[in-house]
């Protein structure tokens, strides 16, 4: 496993499995949602981050450089650190995060035999790559 030094002036680290962040802002030019890799981006300046969010659609050179890409990432936290996943913040105590790309899952899809779920009962069943299953049913009134 390769180690990457976090820059001394780093204010935030983003691990992204899609190209957008913070409400759809495209912060990098690198990476695809279907490549199986996690992009690691270091943010060093909040003003540059805000400028990039506003201007990068018309000025792509303002986007951030991807420090690395990997299918697995390990982060060791030695002191309390503010964290956020999908918009949910928390204060994390000393820990080790092991993050890996887990494949793809279909969450919502239309049942092939039904053109309108209000016309008839339908049951949708999804299997996820971690072995869990989810079933949902919709019944017409």
Coordinates of N, CA and C in Angstrom, one line a residue:
X1 N 0.8 -1.2 0.0 CA 0.0 0.0 0.0 C 0.9 1.2 0.0
X2 N 0.6 2.2 -0.9 CA 1.4 3.4 -1.0 C 0.8 4.4 0.0
X3 N 1.7 5.2 0.7 CA 1.3 6.2 1.6 C 1.4 7.6 0.9
X4 N 0.5 8.4 1.2 CA 0.5 9.8 0.7 C 0.5 10.7 1.9
X5 N 1.5 11.7 1.8 CA 1.6 12.7 2.9 C 0.5 13.7 2.7
X6 N -0.2 14.1 3.8 CA -1.2 15.1 3.7 C -0.4 16.4 3.8
X7 N -0.7 17.4 2.9 CA 0.0 18.7 2.9 C -0.2 19.4 4.2
X8 N 0.8 20.1 4.7 CA 0.7 20.8 6.0 C -0.4 21.9 5.9
X9 N -0.7 22.4 4.8 CA -1.7 23.5 4.7 C -3.1 22.9 4.3
X10 N -3.2 21.6 4.4 CA -4.5 21.0 4.1 C -5.6 21.3 5.1
X11 N -6.7 21.8 4.6 CA -7.9 22.1 5.4 C -9.0 21.1 5.3
X12 N -9.0 20.3 4.3 CA -10.0 19.3 4.1 C -9.6 18.2 3.1
X13 N -10.0 17.0 3.3 CA -9.7 15.9 2.4 C -11.1 15.4 1.9
X14 N -11.2 15.2 0.6 CA -12.4 14.7 0.0 C -12.0 13.3 -0.7
X15 N -12.8 12.3 -0.3 CA -12.7 11.0 -1.0 C -14.0 10.9 -1.8
X16 N -13.8 10.9 -3.2 CA -15.0 10.9 -4.1 C -15.0 9.7 -5.0
X17 N -16.2 9.1 -5.1 CA -16.4 8.0 -6.0 C -17.2 8.5 -7.2
X18 N -17.6 9.8 -7.2 CA -18.2 10.4 -8.4 C -17.5 11.7 -8.6
X19 N -17.8 12.4 -9.7 CA -17.0 13.6 -10.0 C -17.5 14.8 -9.3
X20 N -18.6 14.8 -8.7 CA -19.2 16.0 -8.1 C -19.1 15.9 -6.6
X21 N -19.2 17.1 -5.9 CA -19.1 17.2 -4.5 C -19.9 18.5 -4.1
X22 N -20.4 18.5 -2.9 CA -21.0 19.7 -2.3 C -22.2 20.2 -3.2
X23 N -23.2 19.4 -3.4 CA -24.3 19.8 -4.2 C -24.1 19.8 -5.7
X24 N -23.2 19.0 -6.2 CA -23.0 18.9 -7.6 C -21.9 19.6 -8.2
X25 N -21.1 20.3 -7.4 CA -19.9 21.0 -7.9 C -18.8 20.0 -8.4
X26 N -18.3 20.3 -9.6 CA -17.3 19.4 -10.2 C -15.9 20.0 -9.8
X27 N -15.3 19.4 -8.8 CA -14.0 20.0 -8.3 C -12.8 19.4 -9.0
X28 N -12.9 18.4 -9.8 CA -11.7 17.8 -10.5 C -12.1 17.5 -11.9
X29 N -11.0 17.3 -12.7 CA -11.2 16.9 -14.1 C -11.0 15.4 -14.3
X30 N -10.5 14.7 -13.2 CA -10.1 13.3 -13.3 C -11.2 12.4 -12.7
X31 N -11.3 11.2 -13.1 CA -12.2 10.2 -12.5 C -13.5 10.0 -13.2
X32 N -14.0 8.8 -13.0 CA -15.3 8.5 -13.6 C -16.1 7.7 -12.5
X33 N -17.4 7.8 -12.6 CA -18.2 7.0 -11.6 C -18.2 5.5 -11.8
X34 N -17.8 5.1 -13.0 CA -17.8 3.6 -13.3 C -16.4 3.0 -13.3
X35 N -15.3 3.7 -12.8 CA -14.0 3.2 -12.9 C -13.5 2.4 -11.7
X36 N -14.4 2.3 -10.7 CA -14.0 1.5 -9.5 C -13.0 2.1 -8.6
X37 N -12.7 3.4 -8.8 CA -11.6 4.1 -8.1 C -12.2 5.2 -7.2
X38 N -11.5 5.5 -6.1 CA -11.8 6.6 -5.2 C -10.8 7.7 -5.5
X39 N -11.3 8.9 -5.8 CA -10.3 10.0 -6.0 C -10.1 10.7 -4.6
X40 N -8.8 11.0 -4.4 CA -8.4 11.7 -3.1 C -8.0 13.1 -3.5
X41 N -8.7 14.1 -2.9 CA -8.4 15.5 -3.2 C -8.2 16.2 -1.9
X42 N -7.1 17.0 -1.9 CA -6.8 17.8 -0.7 C -7.2 19.3 -1.0
X43 N -7.9 19.9 -0.1 CA -8.3 21.3 -0.2 C -7.5 22.1 0.8
X44 N -6.8 23.1 0.3 CA -5.9 23.8 1.1 C -6.4 25.2 1.4
X45 N -7.4 25.7 0.7 CA -7.8 27.1 0.8 C -9.3 27.2 0.6
X46 N -10.0 27.7 1.6 CA -11.5 27.7 1.5 C -11.9 28.7 0.4
X47 N -11.1 29.8 0.2 CA -11.5 30.8 -0.8 C -11.3 30.2 -2.2
X48 N -10.3 29.4 -2.4 CA -10.1 28.7 -3.7 C -11.2 27.7 -3.9
X49 N -11.6 27.1 -2.9 CA -12.7 26.1 -3.0 C -14.0 26.7 -3.4
X50 N -14.3 27.9 -2.8 CA -15.5 28.6 -3.2 C -15.4 29.1 -4.6
X51 N -14.2 29.7 -5.0 CA -14.0 30.2 -6.3 C -14.2 29.1 -7.3
X52 N -13.6 27.9 -7.1 CA -13.7 26.8 -8.0 C -15.2 26.3 -8.1
X53 N -15.9 26.3 -7.0 CA -17.3 25.9 -7.1 C -18.1 26.8 -8.0
X54 N -17.8 28.1 -8.0 CA -18.6 29.1 -8.7 C -18.1 29.1 -10.2
X55 N -16.8 29.2 -10.4 CA -16.2 29.5 -11.7 C -15.8 28.3 -12.5
X56 N -15.6 27.1 -11.9 CA -15.0 26.0 -12.6 C -15.8 25.5 -13.8
X57 N -17.2 25.7 -13.8 CA -17.9 25.3 -15.1 C -17.4 26.1 -16.3
X58 N -17.0 27.3 -16.1 CA -16.5 28.1 -17.3 C -15.0 28.2 -17.3
X59 N -14.4 27.9 -16.2 CA -12.9 28.0 -16.1 C -12.4 26.7 -15.5
X60 N -12.3 25.6 -16.3 CA -12.0 24.3 -15.8 C -10.6 24.2 -15.1
X61 N -9.7 25.1 -15.5 CA -8.3 25.1 -14.9 C -8.4 25.4 -13.4
X62 N -9.5 25.9 -12.9 CA -9.6 26.2 -11.5 C -9.9 24.9 -10.6
X63 N -10.1 23.8 -11.3 CA -10.4 22.6 -10.6 C -9.2 22.1 -9.8
X64 N -9.4 21.3 -8.8 CA -8.4 20.8 -8.0 C -7.7 19.5 -8.6
X65 N -6.5 19.4 -8.3 CA -5.7 18.2 -8.7 C -6.0 17.0 -7.8
X66 N -6.2 15.9 -8.5 CA -6.4 14.6 -7.7 C -5.1 14.1 -7.2
X67 N -4.9 14.0 -5.9 CA -3.7 13.6 -5.3 C -3.4 12.1 -5.6
X68 N -4.4 11.3 -5.7 CA -4.3 9.9 -5.9 C -5.6 9.3 -6.2
X69 N -5.6 8.1 -6.8 CA -6.8 7.3 -7.1 C -6.5 5.9 -6.6
X70 N -7.5 5.2 -5.9 CA -7.3 3.9 -5.4 C -8.6 3.2 -5.2
X71 N -8.6 1.9 -5.2 CA -9.9 1.2 -4.9 C -10.0 1.0 -3.4
X72 N -8.9 1.3 -2.6 CA -9.0 1.2 -1.2 C -8.2 2.4 -0.6
X73 N -8.7 2.9 0.5 CA -8.1 4.1 1.2 C -8.1 3.8 2.7
X74 N -7.0 4.0 3.4 CA -6.9 3.9 4.8 C -6.5 5.2 5.4
X75 N -7.2 5.8 6.3 CA -6.9 7.0 7.0 C -6.8 6.8 8.5
X76 N -5.7 7.2 9.1 CA -5.5 7.1 10.5 C -5.7 8.5 11.1
X77 N -6.6 8.6 12.1 CA -6.8 9.8 12.8 C -6.2 9.7 14.2
X78 N -5.3 10.6 14.6 CA -4.6 10.6 15.9 C -5.2 11.6 16.9
X79 N -6.1 12.4 16.4 CA -6.7 13.4 17.3 C -8.1 13.7 16.9
X80 N -9.0 14.3 17.7 CA -10.4 14.6 17.2 C -10.4 15.4 15.9
X81 N -11.3 15.0 15.0 CA -11.3 15.6 13.7 C -12.8 15.7 13.3
X82 N -13.2 16.8 12.7 CA -14.5 17.0 12.2 C -14.6 16.2 10.9
X83 N -15.6 15.3 10.7 CA -15.8 14.5 9.5 C -17.2 14.7 9.0
X84 N -17.4 14.3 7.7 CA -18.7 14.4 7.1 C -18.8 13.4 6.0
X85 N -19.9 12.7 6.0 CA -20.2 11.7 4.9 C -21.6 12.0 4.4
X86 N -21.7 12.2 3.1 CA -23.0 12.5 2.5 C -23.8 13.6 3.2
X87 N -23.1 14.6 3.7 CA -23.7 15.8 4.3 C -24.0 15.6 5.8
X88 N -23.7 14.4 6.4 CA -23.9 14.2 7.8 C -22.6 14.4 8.6
X89 N -22.5 15.4 9.4 CA -21.3 15.7 10.1 C -21.2 15.1 11.5
X90 N -20.0 14.8 12.0 CA -19.8 14.3 13.4 C -18.3 14.7 13.8
X91 N -18.1 14.6 15.0 CA -16.7 14.8 15.6 C -16.1 13.4 15.8
X92 N -15.1 13.0 15.1 CA -14.5 11.7 15.2 C -13.3 11.7 16.2
X93 N -13.3 10.8 17.1 CA -12.2 10.6 18.0 C -11.1 9.7 17.3
X94 N -10.0 9.5 17.9 CA -8.9 8.7 17.3 C -9.5 7.4 16.7
X95 N -9.1 7.1 15.4 CA -9.7 6.0 14.7 C -8.9 5.7 13.4
X96 N -9.2 4.6 12.8 CA -8.7 4.2 11.5 C -9.9 4.0 10.6
X97 N -9.9 4.7 9.5 CA -11.0 4.5 8.5 C -10.4 3.7 7.4
X98 N -11.1 2.6 7.0 CA -10.8 1.8 5.9 C -11.9 1.9 4.9
X99 N -11.7 2.5 3.8 CA -12.7 2.8 2.8 C -12.3 2.0 1.5
X100 N -13.3 1.3 0.9 CA -13.1 0.7 -0.3 C -14.2 0.8 -1.3
X101 N -14.0 0.8 -2.5 CA -15.0 0.9 -3.5 C -15.7 -0.5 -3.5
X102 N -17.1 -0.4 -3.4 CA -17.8 -1.7 -3.2 C -18.7 -2.1 -4.4
X103 N -18.4 -1.5 -5.5 CA -19.2 -1.9 -6.7 C -20.4 -1.1 -6.9
X104 N -21.4 -1.6 -7.6 CA -22.5 -0.8 -8.0 C -23.8 -1.6 -7.5
X105 N -24.8 -0.8 -7.2 CA -26.1 -1.4 -6.8 C -27.2 -0.6 -7.4
X106 N -28.2 -1.3 -7.9 CA -29.4 -0.6 -8.4 C -30.3 -0.4 -7.2
X107 N -30.6 0.9 -6.9 CA -31.4 1.2 -5.7 C -32.9 1.3 -6.1
X108 N -33.2 2.1 -7.2 CA -34.6 2.3 -7.6 C -34.6 1.8 -9.1
X109 N -35.6 1.1 -9.4 CA -35.9 0.7 -10.8 C -37.3 0.4 -11.0
X110 N -37.8 0.6 -12.2 CA -39.2 0.3 -12.5 C -39.3 -1.2 -12.7
X111 N -40.4 -1.8 -12.2 CA -40.6 -3.2 -12.5 C -41.0 -3.4 -14.0
X112 N -40.3 -4.2 -14.7 CA -40.5 -4.3 -16.2 C -41.9 -4.6 -16.6
X113 N -42.7 -5.4 -15.8 CA -44.0 -5.8 -16.3 C -45.0 -4.7 -15.9
X114 N -44.7 -3.7 -15.2 CA -45.6 -2.7 -14.8 C -45.2 -1.3 -15.4
X115 N -46.2 -0.7 -16.1 CA -45.9 0.6 -16.7 C -46.3 1.7 -15.7
X116 N -47.2 1.4 -14.7 CA -47.6 2.4 -13.8 C -47.8 1.7 -12.4
X117 N -47.1 2.1 -11.4 CA -47.2 1.3 -10.1 C -48.5 1.6 -9.5
X118 N -49.3 2.6 -9.9 CA -50.6 2.8 -9.3 C -51.6 1.8 -9.8
X119 N -51.3 1.2 -11.0 CA -52.3 0.3 -11.6 C -52.4 -1.1 -10.9
X120 N -51.3 -1.5 -10.3 CA -51.3 -2.8 -9.7 C -50.2 -2.9 -8.6
X121 N -50.3 -3.9 -7.8 CA -49.3 -4.1 -6.7 C -48.0 -4.5 -7.4
X122 N -46.9 -4.0 -6.8 CA -45.6 -4.4 -7.4 C -44.7 -4.5 -6.2
X123 N -43.8 -5.5 -6.3 CA -42.7 -5.7 -5.3 C -41.4 -5.6 -6.0
X124 N -40.5 -4.8 -5.4 CA -39.2 -4.7 -6.0 C -38.2 -5.2 -5.0
X125 N -37.2 -6.0 -5.4 CA -36.3 -6.6 -4.5 C -34.9 -6.3 -5.1
X126 N -34.0 -5.8 -4.2 CA -32.6 -5.4 -4.6 C -31.7 -6.2 -3.7
X127 N -30.6 -6.7 -4.4 CA -29.5 -7.3 -3.6 C -28.3 -6.4 -3.8
X128 N -27.6 -6.2 -2.7 CA -26.5 -5.3 -2.7 C -25.2 -6.2 -2.6
X129 N -24.1 -5.6 -3.0 CA -22.9 -6.3 -3.1 C -22.3 -6.8 -1.7
X130 N -22.9 -6.2 -0.6 CA -22.4 -6.7 0.7 C -23.3 -7.8 1.2
X131 N -24.2 -8.3 0.4 CA -25.0 -9.5 0.8 C -26.4 -9.1 1.4
X132 N -26.6 -7.8 1.7 CA -27.9 -7.4 2.2 C -28.9 -7.3 1.1
X133 N -30.2 -7.4 1.5 CA -31.3 -7.4 0.6 C -32.3 -6.4 1.0
X134 N -33.0 -5.8 0.1 CA -34.0 -4.8 0.4 C -35.3 -5.1 -0.5
X135 N -36.4 -5.2 0.1 CA -37.7 -5.3 -0.6 C -38.6 -4.2 -0.3
X136 N -39.3 -3.7 -1.3 CA -40.3 -2.7 -1.1 C -41.5 -3.1 -1.9
X137 N -42.7 -2.7 -1.4 CA -43.9 -3.0 -2.1 C -44.8 -1.8 -2.2
X138 N -45.5 -1.6 -3.3 CA -46.4 -0.5 -3.4 C -47.8 -1.1 -3.8
X139 N -48.8 -0.7 -3.1 CA -50.1 -1.2 -3.4 C -51.0 -0.1 -3.9
X140 N -51.9 -0.3 -4.8 CA -52.8 0.7 -5.3 C -54.0 0.8 -4.3
X141 N -54.5 2.0 -4.2 CA -55.7 2.2 -3.2 C -57.0 1.7 -3.8

